[in-house]
């Protein structure tokens, strides 16, 4: 695993955006897997800036959302689809047919998981997957105790994740209890992974993920087994490494 420790969250996001920009320039028709959440917001802003000011083009690239809350409509500002549109997809030049989001309103969740899995396969897999890290060690919405062999699947969110994400909902009781997420198998199948982590509140999870044993109780620890991971962390997140 390569790692970059930046002096601040914003510097980490600039590093991460450089890495993503390089991947897109090297392979314009690449498939990107995209995390939502607070951590990558500034990275996406920098990619938008690079698109507007430095000619970085996503016209041939494909986007896959990493996960989505079950039952939250894409027009809902709390949905990850909304987040990705507002922060990246709607701000750059992805072709609409190359944007793949999870249908969180699908009546048949298992069929939706299978459809999304087929989409990823039809695209030849994900070239660069951008991940954040949950305080409980989750990646995507693969919560502690997750199976390492699962593909796209429905996840029951833990109380810790529900509490951590309540800030995105007007009423904490509205936080969904379920999500659809790429599974650990899909994550390990990505050709490259960028793990972006910021803040003191992630330092213990990052320590367990990178310095502990590979253990389903810390889902991110599975990244130790992937051949091409780049960690970009700010110094607070990296303080226990
Ligand atoms: C988001 C996702 C989650 C987040 C993680 C960190 O698509 O899959 O794993 O990356 O919960 O969230 P933030 O960045 O909000 O701290």
mmCIF file of C-alpha atoms and ligand atoms in Angstrom:
data_model
loop_
_atom_site.group_PDB
_atom_site.id
_atom_site.type_symbol
_atom_site.label_atom_id
_atom_site.label_comp_id
_atom_site.label_asym_id
_atom_site.label_seq_id
_atom_site.Cartn_x
_atom_site.Cartn_y
_atom_site.Cartn_z
ATOM 1 C CA UNK A 1 0.000 0.000 0.000
ATOM 2 C CA UNK A 2 1.306 3.432 -0.895
ATOM 3 C CA UNK A 3 0.487 6.220 1.471
ATOM 4 C CA UNK A 4 0.474 9.972 1.389
ATOM 5 C CA UNK A 5 0.066 11.831 4.670
ATOM 6 C CA UNK A 6 -0.996 15.410 4.097
ATOM 7 C CA UNK A 7 -0.777 18.263 6.559
ATOM 8 C CA UNK A 8 -4.478 19.068 6.336
ATOM 9 C CA UNK A 9 -7.778 17.736 5.061
ATOM 10 C CA UNK A 10 -7.773 20.148 2.127
ATOM 11 C CA UNK A 11 -4.237 19.154 1.127
ATOM 12 C CA UNK A 12 -5.257 15.477 1.284
ATOM 13 C CA UNK A 13 -8.156 16.240 -1.038
ATOM 14 C CA UNK A 14 -5.842 18.010 -3.504
ATOM 15 C CA UNK A 15 -3.523 14.975 -3.523
ATOM 16 C CA UNK A 16 -6.461 12.653 -4.020
ATOM 17 C CA UNK A 17 -7.828 14.749 -6.880
ATOM 18 C CA UNK A 18 -4.408 14.673 -8.556
ATOM 19 C CA UNK A 19 -4.417 10.895 -8.342
ATOM 20 C CA UNK A 20 -7.924 10.641 -9.816
ATOM 21 C CA UNK A 21 -7.078 13.191 -12.514
ATOM 22 C CA UNK A 22 -3.996 11.208 -13.504
ATOM 23 C CA UNK A 23 -6.040 7.995 -13.743
ATOM 24 C CA UNK A 24 -8.573 9.699 -16.016
ATOM 25 C CA UNK A 25 -5.881 11.260 -18.205
ATOM 26 C CA UNK A 26 -4.026 7.909 -18.472
ATOM 27 C CA UNK A 27 -7.205 6.045 -19.397
ATOM 28 C CA UNK A 28 -9.948 8.414 -20.567
ATOM 29 C CA UNK A 29 -12.458 5.549 -20.829
ATOM 30 C CA UNK A 30 -11.866 4.443 -17.246
ATOM 31 C CA UNK A 31 -14.553 3.295 -14.825
ATOM 32 C CA UNK A 32 -14.587 5.170 -11.536
ATOM 33 C CA UNK A 33 -16.287 3.970 -8.355
ATOM 34 C CA UNK A 34 -17.382 6.949 -6.263
ATOM 35 C CA UNK A 35 -17.913 7.275 -2.522
ATOM 36 C CA UNK A 36 -20.185 9.953 -1.124
ATOM 37 C CA UNK A 37 -19.788 11.509 2.329
ATOM 38 C CA UNK A 38 -18.032 14.499 3.852
ATOM 39 C CA UNK A 39 -14.482 13.292 3.275
ATOM 40 C CA UNK A 40 -14.319 13.432 -0.547
ATOM 41 C CA UNK A 41 -16.362 16.633 -0.974
ATOM 42 C CA UNK A 42 -13.301 18.872 -1.488
ATOM 43 C CA UNK A 43 -11.636 16.270 -3.705
ATOM 44 C CA UNK A 44 -14.659 16.391 -5.991
ATOM 45 C CA UNK A 45 -14.559 20.201 -5.913
ATOM 46 C CA UNK A 46 -10.940 20.079 -7.048
ATOM 47 C CA UNK A 47 -11.818 17.653 -9.861
ATOM 48 C CA UNK A 48 -14.530 20.079 -10.989
ATOM 49 C CA UNK A 49 -11.951 22.877 -10.935
ATOM 50 C CA UNK A 50 -9.524 20.725 -12.945
ATOM 51 C CA UNK A 51 -12.308 20.076 -15.452
ATOM 52 C CA UNK A 52 -13.137 23.773 -15.806
ATOM 53 C CA UNK A 53 -9.634 25.203 -15.720
ATOM 54 C CA UNK A 54 -7.254 22.455 -16.853
ATOM 55 C CA UNK A 55 -9.323 20.570 -19.413
ATOM 56 C CA UNK A 56 -9.716 17.364 -17.423
ATOM 57 C CA UNK A 57 -12.462 15.513 -19.283
ATOM 58 C CA UNK A 58 -14.728 12.717 -18.079
ATOM 59 C CA UNK A 59 -16.486 12.484 -21.454
ATOM 60 C CA UNK A 60 -15.360 8.910 -22.003
ATOM 61 C CA UNK A 61 -15.295 7.833 -18.370
ATOM 62 C CA UNK A 62 -17.920 5.801 -16.552
ATOM 63 C CA UNK A 63 -19.141 6.452 -13.008
ATOM 64 C CA UNK A 64 -20.495 3.950 -10.515
ATOM 65 C CA UNK A 65 -21.903 4.976 -7.147
ATOM 66 C CA UNK A 66 -20.426 2.936 -4.341
ATOM 67 C CA UNK A 67 -23.609 2.704 -2.296
ATOM 68 C CA UNK A 68 -27.015 4.200 -1.614
ATOM 69 C CA UNK A 69 -29.650 4.276 1.115
ATOM 70 C CA UNK A 70 -32.638 2.038 0.464
ATOM 71 C CA UNK A 71 -35.851 4.006 0.001
ATOM 72 C CA UNK A 72 -34.272 7.466 -0.447
ATOM 73 C CA UNK A 73 -35.167 9.063 -3.784
ATOM 74 C CA UNK A 74 -32.358 10.494 -5.948
ATOM 75 C CA UNK A 75 -33.971 13.952 -5.673
ATOM 76 C CA UNK A 76 -33.657 13.825 -1.880
ATOM 77 C CA UNK A 77 -30.635 15.911 -0.782
ATOM 78 C CA UNK A 78 -29.745 13.165 1.736
ATOM 79 C CA UNK A 79 -29.291 10.555 -1.011
ATOM 80 C CA UNK A 80 -25.843 9.664 -2.265
ATOM 81 C CA UNK A 81 -27.089 10.054 -5.839
ATOM 82 C CA UNK A 82 -27.968 13.671 -5.089
ATOM 83 C CA UNK A 83 -24.586 14.194 -3.420
ATOM 84 C CA UNK A 84 -22.664 12.756 -6.373
ATOM 85 C CA UNK A 85 -24.661 14.825 -8.880
ATOM 86 C CA UNK A 86 -24.236 18.024 -6.930
ATOM 87 C CA UNK A 87 -20.545 17.565 -6.221
ATOM 88 C CA UNK A 88 -19.236 15.917 -9.381
ATOM 89 C CA UNK A 89 -21.497 14.212 -11.889
ATOM 90 C CA UNK A 90 -23.609 17.264 -12.678
ATOM 91 C CA UNK A 91 -20.593 19.594 -12.736
ATOM 92 C CA UNK A 92 -18.371 17.850 -15.294
ATOM 93 C CA UNK A 93 -18.871 16.197 -18.681
ATOM 94 C CA UNK A 94 -19.780 12.583 -17.956
ATOM 95 C CA UNK A 95 -22.060 11.241 -20.711
ATOM 96 C CA UNK A 96 -25.422 10.540 -19.037
ATOM 97 C CA UNK A 97 -25.439 6.941 -20.282
ATOM 98 C CA UNK A 98 -22.116 6.371 -18.518
ATOM 99 C CA UNK A 99 -23.473 7.331 -15.092
ATOM 100 C CA UNK A 100 -24.603 4.330 -13.070
ATOM 101 C CA UNK A 101 -26.449 4.867 -9.833
ATOM 102 C CA UNK A 102 -28.157 2.405 -7.528
ATOM 103 C CA UNK A 103 -31.951 2.488 -7.752
ATOM 104 C CA UNK A 104 -32.765 2.841 -4.091
ATOM 105 C CA UNK A 105 -36.491 2.804 -4.799
ATOM 106 C CA UNK A 106 -36.426 -0.545 -6.600
ATOM 107 C CA UNK A 107 -39.278 -2.746 -5.383
ATOM 108 C CA UNK A 108 -37.105 -5.824 -5.748
ATOM 109 C CA UNK A 109 -33.867 -4.981 -3.960
ATOM 110 C CA UNK A 110 -32.202 -8.302 -4.810
ATOM 111 C CA UNK A 111 -32.947 -7.812 -8.512
ATOM 112 C CA UNK A 112 -31.492 -4.287 -8.295
ATOM 113 C CA UNK A 113 -28.328 -5.656 -6.685
ATOM 114 C CA UNK A 114 -28.021 -8.234 -9.485
ATOM 115 C CA UNK A 115 -28.641 -5.569 -12.144
ATOM 116 C CA UNK A 116 -25.943 -3.318 -10.691
ATOM 117 C CA UNK A 117 -23.492 -6.201 -10.443
ATOM 118 C CA UNK A 118 -24.096 -6.980 -14.148
ATOM 119 C CA UNK A 119 -23.546 -3.316 -15.067
ATOM 120 C CA UNK A 120 -20.147 -3.310 -13.394
ATOM 121 C CA UNK A 121 -19.186 -6.573 -15.104
ATOM 122 C CA UNK A 122 -20.419 -5.316 -18.501
ATOM 123 C CA UNK A 123 -18.123 -2.337 -18.109
ATOM 124 C CA UNK A 124 -15.122 -4.580 -17.508
ATOM 125 C CA UNK A 125 -14.918 -3.784 -13.789
ATOM 126 C CA UNK A 126 -13.925 -0.658 -11.895
ATOM 127 C CA UNK A 127 -10.534 0.853 -12.692
ATOM 128 C CA UNK A 128 -10.287 3.223 -9.750
ATOM 129 C CA UNK A 129 -12.486 2.967 -6.684
ATOM 130 C CA UNK A 130 -12.605 5.906 -4.290
ATOM 131 C CA UNK A 131 -13.359 4.885 -0.728
ATOM 132 C CA UNK A 132 -13.868 6.716 2.535
ATOM 133 C CA UNK A 133 -13.650 5.056 5.932
ATOM 134 C CA UNK A 134 -16.337 4.787 8.600
ATOM 135 C CA UNK A 135 -15.439 5.295 12.247
ATOM 136 C CA UNK A 136 -16.405 1.669 12.768
ATOM 137 C CA UNK A 137 -14.062 0.537 9.976
ATOM 138 C CA UNK A 138 -16.687 0.222 7.271
ATOM 139 C CA UNK A 139 -15.905 0.727 3.592
ATOM 140 C CA UNK A 140 -18.855 1.360 1.344
ATOM 141 C CA UNK A 141 -21.642 0.251 3.637
ATOM 142 C CA UNK A 142 -19.893 -3.002 4.493
ATOM 143 C CA UNK A 143 -20.356 -2.953 8.218
ATOM 144 C CA UNK A 144 -18.330 -4.861 10.850
ATOM 145 C CA UNK A 145 -18.948 -8.588 10.517
ATOM 146 C CA UNK A 146 -19.494 -8.359 6.781
ATOM 147 C CA UNK A 147 -18.675 -11.295 4.525
ATOM 148 C CA UNK A 148 -15.573 -10.812 2.402
ATOM 149 C CA UNK A 149 -17.040 -12.741 -0.536
ATOM 150 C CA UNK A 150 -20.265 -10.809 -1.097
ATOM 151 C CA UNK A 151 -21.004 -8.764 -4.201
ATOM 152 C CA UNK A 152 -23.573 -5.967 -4.423
ATOM 153 C CA UNK A 153 -26.043 -6.561 -1.600
ATOM 154 C CA UNK A 154 -28.538 -5.089 0.814
ATOM 155 C CA UNK A 155 -26.982 -4.090 4.137
ATOM 156 C CA UNK A 156 -28.552 -3.463 7.519
ATOM 157 C CA UNK A 157 -26.840 -0.327 8.844
ATOM 158 C CA UNK A 158 -25.379 -0.448 12.350
ATOM 159 C CA UNK A 159 -26.512 1.962 15.055
ATOM 160 C CA UNK A 160 -23.074 3.609 14.861
ATOM 161 C CA UNK A 161 -23.492 4.364 11.144
ATOM 162 C CA UNK A 162 -27.087 5.505 11.597
ATOM 163 C CA UNK A 163 -25.912 7.893 14.331
ATOM 164 C CA UNK A 164 -22.930 9.123 12.273
ATOM 165 C CA UNK A 165 -25.133 9.858 9.250
ATOM 166 C CA UNK A 166 -28.059 11.389 11.113
ATOM 167 C CA UNK A 167 -26.590 14.839 10.425
ATOM 168 C CA UNK A 168 -27.661 14.530 6.770
ATOM 169 C CA UNK A 169 -31.329 14.099 7.651
ATOM 170 C CA UNK A 170 -33.702 16.740 9.009
ATOM 171 C CA UNK A 171 -35.090 14.222 11.476
ATOM 172 C CA UNK A 172 -32.701 11.561 12.833
ATOM 173 C CA UNK A 173 -35.575 9.070 12.829
ATOM 174 C CA UNK A 174 -35.559 9.371 9.013
ATOM 175 C CA UNK A 175 -32.103 7.818 8.639
ATOM 176 C CA UNK A 176 -32.681 4.664 6.618
ATOM 177 C CA UNK A 177 -31.964 1.343 8.284
ATOM 178 C CA UNK A 178 -30.839 -0.310 5.050
ATOM 179 C CA UNK A 179 -28.558 0.457 2.146
ATOM 180 C CA UNK A 180 -27.359 -1.192 -1.039
ATOM 181 C CA UNK A 181 -23.600 -1.372 -1.302
ATOM 182 C CA UNK A 182 -20.872 -2.806 -3.416
ATOM 183 C CA UNK A 183 -19.622 -5.765 -1.424
ATOM 184 C CA UNK A 184 -16.091 -6.509 -0.342
ATOM 185 C CA UNK A 185 -15.702 -8.819 -3.346
ATOM 186 C CA UNK A 186 -16.522 -5.935 -5.714
ATOM 187 C CA UNK A 187 -14.128 -3.686 -3.806
ATOM 188 C CA UNK A 188 -11.301 -6.204 -4.058
ATOM 189 C CA UNK A 189 -12.011 -6.630 -7.783
ATOM 190 C CA UNK A 190 -11.357 -2.931 -8.455
ATOM 191 C CA UNK A 191 -8.039 -2.523 -10.230
ATOM 192 C CA UNK A 192 -6.937 0.404 -8.081
ATOM 193 C CA UNK A 193 -8.264 1.763 -4.822
ATOM 194 C CA UNK A 194 -7.908 5.235 -3.374
ATOM 195 C CA UNK A 195 -8.680 5.329 0.346
ATOM 196 C CA UNK A 196 -9.205 8.910 1.490
ATOM 197 C CA UNK A 197 -9.341 9.423 5.258
ATOM 198 C CA UNK A 198 -9.464 12.630 7.290
ATOM 199 C CA UNK A 199 -9.811 13.628 10.884
ATOM 200 C CA UNK A 200 -8.881 12.489 14.342
ATOM 201 C CA UNK A 201 -12.185 10.605 14.670
ATOM 202 C CA UNK A 202 -10.997 8.171 11.970
ATOM 203 C CA UNK A 203 -7.511 7.562 13.404
ATOM 204 C CA UNK A 204 -8.378 4.487 15.455
ATOM 205 C CA UNK A 205 -10.340 2.893 12.604
ATOM 206 C CA UNK A 206 -7.420 3.566 10.260
ATOM 207 C CA UNK A 207 -4.942 2.067 12.730
ATOM 208 C CA UNK A 208 -7.037 -1.080 13.103
ATOM 209 C CA UNK A 209 -7.516 -1.311 9.336
ATOM 210 C CA UNK A 210 -3.858 -1.028 8.430
ATOM 211 C CA UNK A 211 -1.951 -2.293 11.462
ATOM 212 C CA UNK A 212 -4.306 -4.963 12.790
ATOM 213 C CA UNK A 213 -5.064 -8.379 11.388
ATOM 214 C CA UNK A 214 -7.348 -8.845 8.403
ATOM 215 C CA UNK A 215 -10.651 -9.366 10.164
ATOM 216 C CA UNK A 216 -14.300 -8.982 9.074
ATOM 217 C CA UNK A 217 -14.903 -7.056 12.308
ATOM 218 C CA UNK A 218 -12.841 -4.270 10.675
ATOM 219 C CA UNK A 219 -14.008 -4.414 7.052
ATOM 220 C CA UNK A 220 -11.344 -1.964 5.811
ATOM 221 C CA UNK A 221 -8.622 -4.358 7.003
ATOM 222 C CA UNK A 222 -9.332 -6.392 3.864
ATOM 223 C CA UNK A 223 -7.603 -3.631 1.894
ATOM 224 C CA UNK A 224 -4.306 -5.060 3.187
ATOM 225 C CA UNK A 225 -4.880 -7.918 0.710
ATOM 226 C CA UNK A 226 -5.400 -5.693 -2.350
ATOM 227 C CA UNK A 227 -2.338 -5.210 -4.569
ATOM 228 C CA UNK A 228 -2.914 -1.571 -5.522
ATOM 229 C CA UNK A 229 -4.212 0.675 -2.756
ATOM 230 C CA UNK A 230 -3.174 4.267 -2.196
ATOM 231 C CA UNK A 231 -4.025 5.757 1.169
ATOM 232 C CA UNK A 232 -4.317 9.534 1.255
ATOM 233 C CA UNK A 233 -4.800 10.689 4.828
ATOM 234 C CA UNK A 234 -4.450 13.921 6.715
ATOM 235 C CA UNK A 235 -2.038 13.916 9.639
ATOM 236 C CA UNK A 236 -4.826 13.654 12.202
ATOM 237 C CA UNK A 237 -6.247 10.498 10.639
ATOM 238 C CA UNK A 238 -2.727 9.070 10.313
ATOM 239 C CA UNK A 239 -1.698 10.022 13.848
ATOM 240 C CA UNK A 240 -1.905 6.472 15.253
ATOM 241 C CA UNK A 241 -0.117 4.705 12.383
HETATM 242 C C1 LIG B 1 -20.049 6.696 1.338
HETATM 243 C C2 LIG B 1 -19.565 5.474 1.982
HETATM 244 C C3 LIG B 1 -19.106 5.475 3.386
HETATM 245 C C4 LIG B 1 -18.301 6.715 3.756
HETATM 246 C C5 LIG B 1 -17.878 6.650 5.229
HETATM 247 C C6 LIG B 1 -17.188 7.927 5.651
HETATM 248 O O1 LIG B 1 -20.377 6.453 -0.008
HETATM 249 O O2 LIG B 1 -19.541 4.454 1.371
HETATM 250 O O3 LIG B 1 -18.321 4.329 3.620
HETATM 251 O O4 LIG B 1 -17.177 6.791 2.934
HETATM 252 O O5 LIG B 1 -19.010 6.469 6.035
HETATM 253 O O6 LIG B 1 -18.109 8.980 5.584
HETATM 254 P P1 LIG B 1 -17.639 10.500 5.783
HETATM 255 O O7 LIG B 1 -16.734 10.789 4.644
HETATM 256 O O8 LIG B 1 -18.919 11.280 5.703
HETATM 257 O O9 LIG B 1 -16.971 10.559 7.089
#
